[in-house]
XYZ file of C-alpha atoms in Angstrom:
689
model
C 104.842 154.994 132.358
C 108.495 156.419 131.726
C 108.227 158.550 134.902
C 107.045 155.274 137.295
C 109.813 153.089 135.849
C 112.524 155.827 136.637
C 110.635 155.758 140.508
C 110.951 152.183 140.476
C 114.760 152.240 139.290
C 115.423 155.111 141.787
C 114.234 153.692 144.839
C 116.069 149.971 143.761
C 119.360 152.029 143.408
C 119.126 153.642 146.590
C 118.119 150.524 148.027
C 121.113 148.975 146.617
C 123.722 151.567 147.355
C 123.263 151.511 150.799
C 123.360 148.094 151.450
C 126.491 147.938 149.539
C 128.660 147.458 152.861
C 126.883 144.559 153.866
C 128.197 142.650 150.792
C 132.122 141.408 150.208
C 133.610 140.989 147.051
C 133.626 138.053 144.650
C 136.684 135.935 144.791
C 137.308 136.449 141.123
C 137.921 140.296 141.590
C 141.374 139.540 141.611
C 141.633 138.101 138.182
C 139.522 141.141 137.091
C 139.811 144.703 138.820
C 143.565 144.970 138.473
C 143.355 144.591 134.765
C 140.158 146.900 134.455
C 142.447 149.448 136.299
C 145.440 148.728 134.083
C 143.543 149.192 130.421
C 141.316 151.923 131.878
C 144.648 154.177 133.316
C 145.845 153.769 129.704
C 142.980 154.926 127.910
C 142.703 158.062 130.212
C 146.865 158.758 130.258
C 148.236 156.761 127.287
C 150.816 155.220 130.167
C 151.513 151.539 130.146
C 152.234 151.352 133.673
C 150.932 153.196 136.637
C 154.455 156.208 136.782
C 151.459 159.024 136.580
C 150.179 157.789 140.447
C 151.317 157.870 143.757
C 153.843 155.375 144.657
C 152.534 153.341 147.582
C 153.541 149.689 146.517
C 155.611 147.582 143.972
C 154.175 144.464 144.484
C 151.726 141.588 146.632
C 153.808 141.584 149.622
C 153.110 145.136 150.630
C 149.433 145.408 149.582
C 147.210 147.315 151.198
C 149.222 148.220 153.974
C 149.084 152.105 153.680
C 145.456 152.412 155.475
C 142.683 150.759 157.444
C 139.172 150.922 155.947
C 136.095 150.142 158.083
C 134.502 147.645 156.441
C 131.054 148.251 158.036
C 130.944 151.907 156.379
C 130.283 152.481 152.581
C 131.796 156.122 152.762
C 135.521 156.829 153.257
C 136.258 155.853 157.230
C 139.833 155.348 157.484
C 142.127 155.134 160.133
C 143.866 157.939 158.943
C 142.616 161.797 157.689
C 141.036 161.579 154.333
C 143.704 164.124 153.268
C 145.948 161.023 153.487
C 143.885 158.409 152.355
C 145.882 157.401 148.856
C 144.161 158.443 145.968
C 144.940 155.284 144.438
C 143.287 152.032 144.823
C 144.103 148.739 146.487
C 144.000 147.030 142.435
C 145.966 149.571 140.904
C 148.936 147.222 141.000
C 152.094 148.481 139.629
C 153.274 145.037 138.626
C 150.074 144.031 137.040
C 150.025 147.453 134.317
C 149.154 147.751 131.049
C 152.110 146.191 129.634
C 151.529 143.026 131.890
C 148.023 142.316 130.563
C 148.769 142.871 127.137
C 151.403 139.785 127.442
C 149.068 137.791 129.904
C 145.320 138.372 128.991
C 143.212 136.551 126.796
C 142.471 133.064 128.503
C 139.158 134.482 130.086
C 136.344 136.750 129.920
C 136.772 140.182 127.776
C 137.450 143.219 130.485
C 134.797 145.813 129.114
C 133.052 145.647 132.785
C 136.412 145.231 134.578
C 137.107 148.690 132.557
C 133.804 150.261 133.136
C 133.535 149.353 137.157
C 137.249 150.346 137.528
C 135.615 154.351 136.002
C 133.250 154.017 138.855
C 136.160 153.683 140.937
C 138.199 156.272 139.832
C 135.302 158.937 139.999
C 133.650 157.914 143.027
C 136.733 157.309 145.144
C 140.099 158.805 143.464
C 138.396 161.652 142.145
C 135.350 162.599 144.212
C 136.141 160.968 147.250
C 132.779 159.991 148.075
C 132.537 155.956 148.580
C 135.295 153.605 150.101
C 137.758 152.212 147.596
C 135.708 148.691 147.236
C 132.327 149.434 147.247
C 133.047 152.406 144.470
C 133.426 149.665 142.240
C 129.998 148.128 142.960
C 127.813 151.217 142.296
C 128.613 149.993 138.759
C 126.526 146.889 139.237
C 124.006 148.315 141.025
C 123.098 151.060 138.589
C 122.865 148.727 135.885
C 120.716 146.456 137.731
C 118.467 149.528 138.737
C 118.161 150.231 135.215
C 116.914 147.064 134.253
C 114.356 146.823 137.209
C 112.963 150.070 135.729
C 113.059 148.922 131.917
C 111.289 145.549 132.945
C 108.294 147.532 134.356
C 108.366 149.866 131.490
C 108.390 147.245 128.665
C 105.496 144.694 130.066
C 103.582 147.612 131.468
C 103.283 149.055 127.949
C 102.217 145.229 126.616
C 100.285 143.891 129.973
C 99.496 147.034 131.986
C 100.560 148.455 134.972
C 99.847 145.864 137.668
C 101.987 143.251 135.370
C 104.742 145.856 135.003
C 104.691 146.618 138.721
C 104.779 142.801 139.790
C 107.462 141.911 137.273
C 109.899 144.819 138.152
C 109.335 143.912 141.963
C 109.638 140.229 141.275
C 113.158 140.833 139.491
C 114.306 143.522 142.197
C 113.712 140.877 145.211
C 114.847 138.018 143.098
C 117.325 136.564 145.894
C 120.332 135.494 143.107
C 120.021 139.032 141.261
C 119.635 141.329 144.386
C 122.406 139.669 146.165
C 124.723 139.409 143.212
C 124.014 142.924 141.677
C 126.175 144.157 144.770
C 129.427 142.311 143.977
C 129.289 140.400 140.634
C 129.610 143.419 138.974
C 132.362 142.196 136.321
C 130.832 139.533 134.497
C 127.030 137.567 135.197
C 124.622 140.881 136.222
C 126.589 143.238 133.418
C 125.920 140.562 131.181
C 122.313 140.076 132.174
C 121.284 143.637 132.092
C 123.254 144.403 128.438
C 121.659 141.073 127.110
C 117.910 142.266 128.210
C 118.547 145.810 126.939
C 119.950 144.425 123.567
C 116.549 142.248 123.528
C 114.537 145.254 123.928
C 115.616 147.528 121.655
C 115.639 144.394 118.811
C 111.937 143.873 119.869
C 111.391 147.514 119.593
C 113.204 147.846 115.993
C 111.090 145.039 114.582
C 107.535 145.683 115.946
C 107.884 149.558 115.434
C 109.570 149.216 111.940
C 112.087 151.903 112.689
C 115.988 150.746 112.129
C 117.372 153.235 114.488
C 116.339 150.972 117.663
C 118.347 148.187 115.877
C 121.225 150.744 115.509
C 121.430 151.393 119.356
C 120.553 147.498 120.125
C 124.277 147.253 118.515
C 125.860 149.200 121.346
C 124.453 147.291 124.282
C 125.138 143.913 121.940
C 129.195 145.368 122.041
C 128.888 145.990 125.819
C 127.496 142.651 126.438
C 130.337 140.871 123.977
C 132.866 142.639 125.658
C 131.447 141.131 129.098
C 130.867 137.564 128.401
C 129.972 135.750 125.152
C 126.895 134.724 126.318
C 125.443 137.420 124.323
C 126.005 135.183 121.137
C 123.592 132.690 122.065
C 120.780 135.457 121.819
C 120.966 134.557 118.291
C 118.823 131.759 119.129
C 116.033 134.395 120.353
C 116.440 136.835 118.037
C 116.110 134.546 114.631
C 113.523 132.569 115.503
C 111.239 135.340 117.208
C 111.804 137.792 114.210
C 110.756 134.872 111.827
C 107.833 133.987 113.716
C 106.792 137.906 114.224
C 106.966 138.605 110.413
C 105.192 135.436 109.747
C 102.310 135.885 112.559
C 101.949 139.490 111.140
C 101.912 138.269 107.392
C 104.501 140.633 106.632
C 106.711 140.164 103.691
C 110.411 139.232 104.254
C 111.638 141.073 101.162
C 109.692 144.008 101.566
C 111.767 147.461 101.484
C 111.392 148.349 105.583
C 112.775 144.509 105.772
C 115.802 145.151 103.979
C 116.338 148.631 105.692
C 116.119 145.890 109.145
C 118.174 143.868 107.887
C 120.901 146.328 106.844
C 120.585 148.215 110.545
C 121.224 144.764 111.779
C 124.230 144.258 110.235
C 125.690 147.613 111.470
C 124.561 146.600 115.022
C 126.630 143.748 114.682
C 129.609 145.587 113.228
C 129.201 147.916 116.150
C 129.106 145.426 118.600
C 132.490 143.772 117.150
C 134.513 147.276 117.048
C 133.524 148.006 120.662
C 134.379 144.233 121.807
C 137.747 144.830 119.842
C 138.722 148.428 120.807
C 138.029 147.879 124.567
C 140.247 144.664 124.671
C 143.603 146.213 123.927
C 145.089 142.778 124.253
C 143.863 141.870 120.502
C 145.086 144.403 118.904
C 148.106 143.171 117.948
C 146.543 139.919 116.520
C 142.914 140.046 116.886
C 141.867 136.662 115.066
C 144.703 134.851 116.829
C 144.034 135.970 120.192
C 140.196 135.718 119.776
C 140.915 132.328 119.176
C 142.445 132.117 122.907
C 139.354 133.208 124.184
C 136.845 130.777 122.257
C 139.379 127.861 123.819
C 138.583 129.572 127.163
C 134.912 129.193 126.508
C 135.120 125.778 125.535
C 136.978 124.733 128.257
C 134.431 126.009 131.143
C 131.501 125.598 128.546
C 131.817 121.811 127.960
C 131.776 118.870 130.722
C 134.937 117.049 131.155
C 133.389 114.258 133.341
C 129.933 112.624 134.186
C 126.923 114.441 134.949
C 125.897 113.812 138.622
C 123.722 110.929 138.239
C 120.663 112.458 140.347
C 120.199 115.236 137.327
C 121.348 113.012 134.052
C 118.235 112.391 131.992
C 117.822 110.707 128.595
C 120.411 111.490 125.800
C 122.787 113.055 128.692
C 120.350 115.892 129.233
C 121.883 117.569 132.546
C 118.836 118.729 134.687
C 120.815 120.319 137.386
C 120.281 124.169 135.940
C 116.266 123.479 136.031
C 116.280 121.787 139.590
C 118.532 124.938 140.677
C 116.147 127.280 139.172
C 112.700 125.602 140.606
C 114.335 125.177 144.303
C 116.235 128.651 144.296
C 113.181 131.124 143.205
C 110.858 132.368 145.196
C 107.337 130.087 145.559
C 105.240 133.178 144.852
C 107.600 133.599 141.327
C 107.562 130.419 140.194
C 103.502 130.670 140.685
C 102.831 133.547 138.886
C 105.236 132.896 136.322
C 103.619 129.357 135.645
C 100.261 131.244 135.301
C 102.187 133.868 133.266
C 103.317 131.042 130.683
C 99.683 129.497 130.622
C 98.087 133.378 129.941
C 100.635 133.897 126.915
C 99.513 130.520 125.467
C 95.910 131.309 125.911
C 96.059 135.017 124.893
C 98.734 134.505 122.144
C 96.656 135.904 119.508
C 96.738 139.054 121.160
C 100.106 138.902 122.284
C 102.284 136.627 120.252
C 104.791 139.428 119.094
C 105.853 139.410 122.919
C 105.046 135.924 124.536
C 107.264 134.020 121.869
C 109.800 136.536 122.680
C 109.715 136.294 126.274
C 109.665 132.467 126.124
C 112.329 131.993 124.175
C 114.394 134.417 126.375
C 113.684 132.161 129.167
C 114.608 128.848 127.104
C 117.521 129.440 125.683
C 120.122 130.357 128.385
C 118.575 127.014 130.213
C 118.969 124.919 127.704
C 122.569 125.740 126.139
C 123.759 124.669 129.954
C 121.474 121.382 129.846
C 121.911 119.571 126.478
C 124.243 116.661 126.444
C 128.445 117.547 126.768
C 127.598 121.007 128.246
C 128.734 122.297 131.585
C 127.715 124.270 134.436
C 129.442 124.726 138.102
C 128.389 126.633 141.276
C 124.667 127.267 141.148
C 123.150 129.411 138.142
C 124.810 132.773 138.541
C 126.555 131.944 134.421
C 123.275 131.834 133.306
C 121.336 134.559 134.869
C 120.083 136.285 131.676
C 116.960 133.954 132.129
C 115.996 135.777 134.997
C 114.534 138.999 133.439
C 112.201 136.770 131.231
C 111.017 134.762 134.459
C 109.850 137.818 136.279
C 108.457 139.404 133.088
C 106.210 135.888 133.114
C 105.596 136.214 137.280
C 104.209 139.857 136.668
C 102.063 138.811 133.327
C 100.809 135.836 135.438
C 100.297 137.707 138.761
C 98.386 140.252 136.730
C 95.999 137.618 135.076
C 95.566 135.938 138.666
C 94.342 139.439 139.678
C 92.186 140.010 137.005
C 90.382 136.624 137.440
C 88.633 138.617 140.450
C 86.216 140.520 138.269
C 84.768 142.762 141.131
C 87.899 144.251 141.939
C 89.881 144.552 139.039
C 89.132 147.810 138.404
C 89.547 149.213 142.104
C 92.597 151.142 142.143
C 93.102 150.926 145.865
C 92.587 146.801 145.898
C 95.300 147.085 142.957
C 97.524 148.715 145.323
C 97.169 146.553 147.980
C 97.504 143.589 146.322
C 100.760 144.617 144.445
C 101.998 145.534 148.259
C 100.627 142.714 149.494
C 102.885 140.684 146.889
C 106.032 143.222 147.292
C 105.926 142.263 151.149
C 106.010 138.204 150.500
C 108.590 138.588 147.749
C 110.726 140.356 150.401
C 110.383 137.604 152.983
C 113.639 135.537 151.266
C 115.693 138.713 151.108
C 115.107 139.495 154.845
C 115.433 136.020 155.947
C 118.791 135.816 154.043
C 120.499 138.886 153.989
C 122.845 139.682 153.307
C 123.531 136.533 151.399
C 120.631 135.930 149.447
C 122.382 133.884 146.446
C 122.296 130.735 149.065
C 118.214 130.496 149.273
C 116.331 127.816 148.669
C 112.764 127.377 148.808
C 110.751 125.026 150.884
C 110.462 122.374 148.408
C 113.793 121.297 149.436
C 113.696 122.544 152.759
C 115.379 125.965 152.665
C 118.986 125.388 152.927
C 119.365 123.069 155.650
C 117.526 120.664 153.435
C 119.612 121.688 150.580
C 122.795 120.800 152.533
C 121.219 117.826 153.754
C 120.156 116.535 150.029
C 124.091 117.732 148.948
C 123.075 119.983 146.214
C 125.781 120.483 144.204
C 126.923 124.232 145.142
C 124.825 124.267 148.459
C 125.718 127.357 150.653
C 128.449 128.744 148.270
C 128.229 132.723 148.408
C 131.540 133.229 145.936
C 133.271 135.131 148.869
C 130.487 137.750 149.641
C 130.079 136.140 153.192
C 133.801 137.248 154.238
C 132.574 140.580 155.002
C 130.512 139.573 157.847
C 133.495 137.527 159.066
C 135.762 140.445 158.687
C 133.399 142.972 160.415
C 133.442 140.747 163.523
C 137.186 139.835 163.358
C 137.758 143.599 163.517
C 135.698 144.142 166.602
C 136.680 140.893 168.481
C 139.946 139.791 167.908
C 142.755 140.872 170.466
C 145.688 143.476 169.064
C 148.344 141.820 166.799
C 146.474 138.578 166.371
C 147.271 136.137 163.849
C 144.407 135.300 160.904
C 144.391 132.644 158.604
C 142.285 131.489 155.713
C 141.179 127.713 156.146
C 141.946 127.059 152.891
C 141.566 130.330 150.599
C 143.682 132.685 149.211
C 144.733 136.085 150.512
C 142.984 138.447 148.185
C 139.844 137.091 148.817
C 139.431 139.728 151.699
C 140.695 143.419 150.579
C 143.480 143.806 152.747
C 142.319 147.478 153.892
C 139.300 145.732 155.510
C 141.556 144.181 158.003
C 143.037 146.146 161.237
C 146.351 146.988 160.358
C 147.796 145.319 163.489
C 146.456 141.903 162.703
C 148.846 139.268 160.750
C 146.771 137.832 157.751
C 149.079 135.054 156.607
C 147.916 131.965 155.678
C 152.088 130.522 156.749
C 150.443 130.820 160.585
C 148.225 127.982 160.027
C 149.198 125.658 162.960
C 147.147 122.806 162.970
C 147.384 120.206 166.215
C 150.127 122.663 167.268
C 147.228 124.977 168.423
C 149.376 128.420 168.190
C 146.234 130.375 168.424
C 145.472 132.122 165.139
C 142.206 132.924 163.981
C 141.053 131.005 160.784
C 138.197 131.992 159.063
C 136.328 130.039 155.943
C 133.251 130.025 154.193
C 130.903 127.016 154.545
C 129.311 125.460 151.110
C 129.018 122.078 149.653
C 132.940 120.285 150.202
C 134.849 122.620 152.468
C 134.907 120.517 155.437
C 136.700 117.839 153.761
C 138.602 119.744 151.033
C 141.962 119.681 153.138
C 143.639 119.010 156.586
C 142.822 122.016 157.915
C 139.445 122.286 157.264
C 138.794 118.847 158.645
C 141.009 119.983 162.012
C 138.815 123.337 162.542
C 135.428 121.452 162.088
C 136.201 118.077 164.145
C 138.364 119.392 167.058
C 137.145 123.219 167.107
C 134.372 125.033 168.831
C 134.049 128.344 166.246
C 134.001 131.998 167.915
C 131.632 133.157 165.282
C 129.241 131.771 162.772
C 126.387 133.352 160.129
C 124.095 130.786 160.040
C 120.739 130.571 157.245
C 117.917 128.030 158.132
C 120.667 126.631 160.725
C 123.376 126.274 158.170
C 126.763 127.842 158.442
C 127.632 130.130 155.637
C 131.060 131.775 157.133
C 132.862 130.673 160.396
C 135.653 132.258 162.524
C 137.644 129.726 164.839
C 140.542 130.303 167.054
C 142.832 127.590 167.122
C 143.686 126.989 171.076
C 143.280 124.738 173.438
C 140.424 127.278 174.972
C 138.261 126.185 172.027
C 138.503 122.798 171.751
C 135.756 120.739 171.662
C 137.539 117.655 173.918
C 140.306 117.725 175.782
C 143.456 117.265 173.430
C 144.892 113.633 175.045
C 147.205 111.796 172.668
C 149.005 108.436 172.913
C 151.571 106.594 171.035
C 149.924 103.369 169.077
C 151.946 100.730 170.934
C 152.554 98.265 167.692
C 152.371 98.806 164.309
C 153.431 96.385 161.174
C 154.539 97.752 158.052
C 154.709 96.177 154.525
C 156.452 97.778 151.991
C 155.990 97.596 148.051
C 157.303 99.183 145.095
C 155.384 102.576 145.922
C 153.875 102.462 149.004
C 154.148 102.028 152.714
C 151.123 100.244 154.350
C 150.712 100.134 157.996
C 148.646 97.927 160.164
C 147.956 99.211 163.538
C 146.318 96.261 164.925
C 143.376 97.634 166.339
C 141.364 100.628 165.220
C 142.519 104.000 166.788
C 141.470 107.814 166.187
C 144.764 108.450 164.931
C 146.301 112.248 165.331
C 149.784 112.086 163.320
C 152.502 110.404 161.779
C 156.115 111.118 162.712
C 158.819 109.510 160.563
C 162.658 109.806 160.003
C 164.740 108.825 157.081
C 168.422 108.995 155.534
C 168.680 111.351 152.973
C 171.824 109.642 150.976
C 171.650 107.776 147.706
C 167.950 108.702 146.957
C 165.588 111.422 145.443
C 162.983 113.495 147.156
C 159.515 113.052 146.617
C 157.362 114.094 143.775
C 154.641 112.952 144.968
C 152.387 111.370 147.835
C 148.791 110.469 149.284
C 147.326 109.057 151.854
C 144.928 106.423 151.730
C 142.758 104.753 155.405
C 140.770 101.453 155.876
C 139.269 99.612 158.259
C 139.116 96.189 156.394
C 142.250 96.493 154.226
C 139.764 96.156 151.307
C 137.720 99.467 150.674
C 140.101 102.259 150.984
C 139.237 106.257 151.361
C 141.774 108.835 149.808
C 142.838 111.732 152.160
C 142.606 115.058 150.669
C 146.299 116.660 149.660
C 149.165 115.546 147.711
C 152.745 115.915 148.659
C 154.728 118.134 148.839
C 153.104 120.776 147.695
C 149.944 120.914 149.669
C 151.354 122.075 153.459
C 148.966 120.276 155.866
C 150.327 122.531 158.751
C 152.173 125.634 157.020
C 154.160 126.502 160.458
C 155.915 123.213 159.727
C 156.987 124.122 156.474
C 157.291 121.908 153.530
C 157.135 117.870 154.166
C 159.076 116.016 154.315
C 162.365 118.002 154.951
C 165.820 117.460 155.986
C 165.427 113.877 157.569
C 162.433 114.138 159.134
C 158.277 113.836 158.270
C 155.213 114.810 159.873
C 151.827 113.800 158.457
C 148.611 114.693 160.587
C 145.274 113.164 160.400
C 141.867 114.561 162.573
C 140.906 111.537 164.707
C 139.467 109.174 161.735
C 138.739 105.684 163.536
C 140.846 103.347 161.178
C 143.373 100.085 161.321
C 145.239 100.659 158.379
C 147.050 103.833 156.689
C 148.768 103.400 153.030
C 151.336 105.961 152.278
C 151.926 106.108 148.240
C 154.743 107.760 146.955
C 156.608 108.754 143.922
C 159.306 108.071 142.735
C 160.081 104.350 143.754
C 163.601 105.296 145.075
C 162.169 108.350 147.371
C 163.973 108.635 150.550
C 160.820 108.022 152.655
C 159.988 104.892 151.016
C 163.895 103.301 150.293
C 165.381 104.858 153.501
C 163.037 105.208 156.228
C 164.521 104.600 159.871
C 161.813 104.921 161.823
C 157.961 105.740 162.328
C 155.330 106.354 165.408
C 151.499 106.623 165.267
C 149.553 108.747 167.536
C 145.982 108.402 168.516
C 143.334 110.459 170.559
C 141.897 108.994 173.569
C-alpha cells in the first residue's frame, strides 16, 4: 500500500512539476518571498543584509533589468549565457533585507513557508541551476501537494480499501482549486492545507494505535502549519471532540496510564509547535508576547466582517452561506455525488468505522463553519479555508467505493475495478482540461459554469489571483513590436516578474494615456468588478477591441489591449457641449448639460491665488438630478490618465469620462476654498458623436 501511495504521489509530482511553466505568481508574492529570502539568508550565513551576494540592484527602480527569462520554459532559458545568469533571485532585494523585516514585519501571516519556498529557490536555481528563478519557488508547493495526494490514498485505503483510496486520491489530485493553487499559492493556503492534514493524520494514528511517538511527530507538523497560517488553531475543534468521542465509543478509561502518556505527548507536541513557530520568525525574538499580539490583531482584522453580508447569502442569525454556496458550485459534480454518498455510508457503517467517520466529518465541517458564523469574514472565494478539501475528497473516495460495491456482480472483479477507477479519473479530468491553466476560476453546471457565475455576479468570479498574467506575458513577448510600452490597467508592477518581460519593453504604469491613445499595450485580469474599478479599466473595455484574451466558458480571464486608433471599436468623433449651466455650492460644482450627451471629458482652468489645493474630489453623474452614481477614483491621488500627471495642476484640470449618457454632473471637492471651486475661470464639456 505504501508503494502504491508513493506511485500516486510521484506521478502527481511529475505532472505538477512540468505544468509549472503554465502558471504565473500569486500577487501576494511581493509580500512573502523577499521576506523568506531575507530570513533564509540570515539562517544560512548570519548576514543581516545581502553583502554576501552579487550586487545587482539596490532598489525596485532597476529590479530585474539584468536578463530576460523565457516565461514558457520551466528551466533557465535566458537571453544571456547560463554562466552569466545571476546566482541571485529577483526577490533578494537589498532594500528588503533581514534588518528591514526585523522592524517592518508582524502584520501578516507567519513566514515559515516563505522561508522553505525560498530554500527551494536557493537549491534549484541558485546552486544547481536547474529550474528558473520563479518556478523554483513553486516546486515547494508541488512537492507538498504530492505528499498529501499519496497520504490520502494510504490513509483511506487502510480503512476503506484501495478503490476508496484511489478515488479519494484522484479526487484530490484533480480538484480544480487544489491543482491550480499548488502551482503558485505556495506561501500560504496550500502548505497550510498539507500541514493541517498531516498533523491530523499523526494525531489519529497516535490515538488509535495508542503510541505516543506519533503524537510527538504531529507536533512538528503543528509547528509547520502554525508557522504558515493561524488556521491550524481551529484544528482543536476537530481533535478534541473526536478524541473524546473515540474514547467514549471505544469504552476506554480517560484516566488510564496510556492516556496519560498520550496527554503528555500532546503537551510536548504543542510545545514543539510553538518552538518551531518562534524559531522560524525572527521578528518575534525581541518581544515574542508583544509582537504576537500584532499578528493576532491582523487575523482579527481579516477574519471579522466589517460590513453587511451579501443578502443573497445571508441566513438566520447573520450566518453567511457564501462559502457553502461556493464549495457546492465549484466542486466537480462527480465529487459532490460521491462525497454525499460517502457521508451516508459513514453514517450507515458508523459502528464499523466510527473512529474515522467522525474525524473526517469534523475535519470537513470546522474550516467551513469558522467562516459562516455570524461576524466572520471571507473574501475571494474559499482558498483561505482549503483545509476542507482533503476531507471532502476522502468522503468522495469512500462514497465512490460504496456505490461500486453495490454492483455485487463486479465488486470482486479486478478488471472492472480498474476500469471503474479509470473512467472516474477521466471524468475528473474534464474540469482540469477545460479550464487549464486557470482551474481556480472553475464553476460547475449548477450555475452554468464561469459564464453563469458572471451572469449571477457571484463575488470573486473569475479571480485567478495573478496566475493568468503568465498567459498574457507569453503572448506579449512574442507579438508586441520592439520598444513597445506596457502598462497594467490597474494593478501593481510586481504582479508579473520583470524578468519574464522582454527587456526592450517599457513596463511602466506612467504610460497610461487613456483617450490620448499613445499606443501603449495594457493588460489586466478580468474578474468581478474589474471593468468598473477605474477610469482606465472602463475606457479600455468601452472603447477598444482586445488584441489578446484567454477565455473560459466564453468569459475572458485575462486581456491585453493596444491603446491606439486602429483598435477603437468606433471612430472617435468628439464635439463640445454647446450650453452648460453650473450651480456652485459650499463643496461642489453641479453642471447641467441641458440635454443628455455621451460625455468624454471636462476641461477646466482656474486661478491659483488665495485658495487651497484640492485634498479630495470625486464625480457623480445623473440623468434626473435625483438619483446619482458615483464614478471611481478620488482626486488628487488617483491619476485617471498617468501621462497627464496629477490633476488639477498649474491652473488646469482635465477629467476624462467614458461616454456615459448623462445630463447632470456633480464635482464634489474639499476643502471648501479649493482653487477649482473658489476660482474656476472656464470649463468645457466634450461628448462623443
